[in-house]
Amino acid sequence: MQKAHDLKEYREELRESLDNDFLRTTLDNFAVAYRAGRANAFKGMDVRGLISDIAASKDEACRQLRGVVPGIQGQRRGIGRARSLCQGRG
C-alpha cells in the first residue's frame, strides 16, 4: 500500500517495489500477458477504424451536448425560481 506523503517518499517506495524480485517478476509477467491478450482480443478487427469511430461518436456527443446544456440550465433556473416562490406556502 502506498504511504508516501511527497514525491521523494513516493520515489523511494517505487524503487523498493521495483527492487522486489517477486513484484518485478509479477509485473513483467503481466506486461507480457497483457500484450498477448490485447492482440488476441482485437484479432481480425480494424482497430484504427474502431478508434476512429469511437472518436467520431464522442465528438458528435459533445456537439449535441452543447445544444442541450442551455436548455438544462434554463430549466434549473426555472426550478430555482419556482422553489423560491413556493417557500413558506406549506
mmCIF file of C-alpha atoms in Angstrom:
data_model
loop_
_atom_site.group_PDB
_atom_site.id
_atom_site.type_symbol
_atom_site.label_atom_id
_atom_site.label_comp_id
_atom_site.label_asym_id
_atom_site.label_seq_id
_atom_site.Cartn_x
_atom_site.Cartn_y
_atom_site.Cartn_z
ATOM 1 C CA MET A 1 0.000 0.000 0.000
ATOM 2 C CA GLN A 2 1.252 3.454 -0.851
ATOM 3 C CA LYS A 3 2.010 5.612 2.169
ATOM 4 C CA ALA A 4 4.131 8.332 0.574
ATOM 5 C CA HIS A 5 3.444 11.913 1.568
ATOM 6 C CA ASP A 6 5.634 13.593 -1.022
ATOM 7 C CA LEU A 7 7.407 12.876 -4.298
ATOM 8 C CA LYS A 8 10.658 11.833 -2.612
ATOM 9 C CA GLU A 9 8.889 9.212 -0.460
ATOM 10 C CA TYR A 10 6.908 8.041 -3.492
ATOM 11 C CA ARG A 11 10.089 7.523 -5.493
ATOM 12 C CA GLU A 12 11.662 5.608 -2.611
ATOM 13 C CA GLU A 13 8.626 3.313 -2.382
ATOM 14 C CA LEU A 14 8.651 2.863 -6.139
ATOM 15 C CA ARG A 15 12.348 1.930 -6.140
ATOM 16 C CA GLU A 16 11.796 -0.550 -3.276
ATOM 17 C CA SER A 17 8.908 -2.135 -5.159
ATOM 18 C CA LEU A 18 10.908 -2.421 -8.372
ATOM 19 C CA ASP A 19 13.822 -3.936 -6.451
ATOM 20 C CA ASN A 20 11.466 -6.601 -5.042
ATOM 21 C CA ASP A 21 12.081 -9.722 -7.168
ATOM 22 C CA PHE A 22 8.561 -11.094 -6.685
ATOM 23 C CA LEU A 23 6.848 -7.832 -7.636
ATOM 24 C CA ARG A 24 9.216 -7.298 -10.569
ATOM 25 C CA THR A 25 8.545 -10.799 -11.944
ATOM 26 C CA THR A 26 4.798 -10.376 -11.469
ATOM 27 C CA LEU A 27 4.848 -7.031 -13.274
ATOM 28 C CA ASP A 28 6.934 -8.453 -16.132
ATOM 29 C CA ASN A 29 4.575 -11.426 -16.500
ATOM 30 C CA PHE A 30 1.565 -9.137 -16.543
ATOM 31 C CA ALA A 31 3.120 -6.920 -19.218
ATOM 32 C CA VAL A 32 3.765 -9.900 -21.498
ATOM 33 C CA ALA A 33 0.326 -11.416 -20.875
ATOM 34 C CA TYR A 34 -1.390 -8.059 -21.417
ATOM 35 C CA ARG A 35 0.206 -7.559 -24.809
ATOM 36 C CA ALA A 36 -0.730 -11.069 -25.912
ATOM 37 C CA GLY A 37 -4.255 -10.788 -24.524
ATOM 38 C CA ARG A 38 -4.832 -7.442 -26.187
ATOM 39 C CA ALA A 39 -3.605 -8.778 -29.515
ATOM 40 C CA ASN A 40 -5.982 -11.759 -29.230
ATOM 41 C CA ALA A 41 -8.918 -9.609 -28.144
ATOM 42 C CA PHE A 42 -8.656 -7.411 -31.235
ATOM 43 C CA LYS A 43 -7.556 -10.092 -33.674
ATOM 44 C CA GLY A 44 -9.222 -9.639 -37.056
ATOM 45 C CA MET A 45 -10.608 -6.224 -36.150
ATOM 46 C CA ASP A 46 -9.800 -2.873 -37.719
ATOM 47 C CA VAL A 47 -8.516 -1.286 -34.500
ATOM 48 C CA ARG A 48 -7.635 2.028 -36.116
ATOM 49 C CA GLY A 49 -11.102 2.176 -37.660
ATOM 50 C CA LEU A 50 -12.701 1.306 -34.324
ATOM 51 C CA ILE A 51 -10.737 4.050 -32.573
ATOM 52 C CA SER A 52 -11.748 6.499 -35.302
ATOM 53 C CA ASP A 53 -15.440 5.527 -34.992
ATOM 54 C CA ILE A 54 -15.383 5.953 -31.210
ATOM 55 C CA ALA A 55 -13.659 9.345 -31.521
ATOM 56 C CA ALA A 56 -16.265 10.486 -34.060
ATOM 57 C CA SER A 57 -19.086 9.327 -31.761
ATOM 58 C CA LYS A 58 -17.597 11.250 -28.845
ATOM 59 C CA ASP A 59 -17.189 14.364 -30.994
ATOM 60 C CA GLU A 60 -20.832 14.146 -32.081
ATOM 61 C CA ALA A 61 -21.975 13.659 -28.482
ATOM 62 C CA CYS A 62 -20.074 16.807 -27.492
ATOM 63 C CA ARG A 63 -21.668 18.774 -30.328
ATOM 64 C CA GLN A 64 -25.131 17.619 -29.251
ATOM 65 C CA LEU A 65 -24.383 18.314 -25.602
ATOM 66 C CA ARG A 66 -23.547 21.933 -26.396
ATOM 67 C CA GLY A 67 -27.076 22.328 -27.727
ATOM 68 C CA VAL A 68 -28.701 20.651 -24.726
ATOM 69 C CA VAL A 69 -26.838 22.397 -21.912
ATOM 70 C CA PRO A 70 -28.511 25.835 -22.276
ATOM 71 C CA GLY A 71 -31.938 24.203 -22.019
ATOM 72 C CA ILE A 72 -30.949 22.291 -18.909
ATOM 73 C CA GLN A 73 -29.529 25.443 -17.351
ATOM 74 C CA GLY A 74 -32.755 27.289 -18.145
ATOM 75 C CA GLN A 75 -34.799 24.517 -16.533
ATOM 76 C CA ARG A 76 -32.626 24.675 -13.420
ATOM 77 C CA ARG A 77 -33.157 28.425 -13.184
ATOM 78 C CA GLY A 78 -36.897 27.931 -13.579
ATOM 79 C CA ILE A 79 -36.962 25.281 -10.868
ATOM 80 C CA GLY A 80 -34.998 27.600 -8.586
ATOM 81 C CA ARG A 81 -37.491 30.417 -9.185
ATOM 82 C CA ALA A 82 -40.435 28.083 -8.533
ATOM 83 C CA ARG A 83 -38.877 26.919 -5.283
ATOM 84 C CA SER A 84 -38.310 30.472 -4.103
ATOM 85 C CA LEU A 85 -41.930 31.383 -4.942
ATOM 86 C CA CYS A 86 -43.230 28.355 -3.066
ATOM 87 C CA GLN A 87 -41.202 28.770 0.117
ATOM 88 C CA GLY A 88 -43.375 29.330 3.132
ATOM 89 C CA ARG A 89 -46.523 28.178 1.344
ATOM 90 C CA GLY A 90 -46.954 24.833 3.028
#
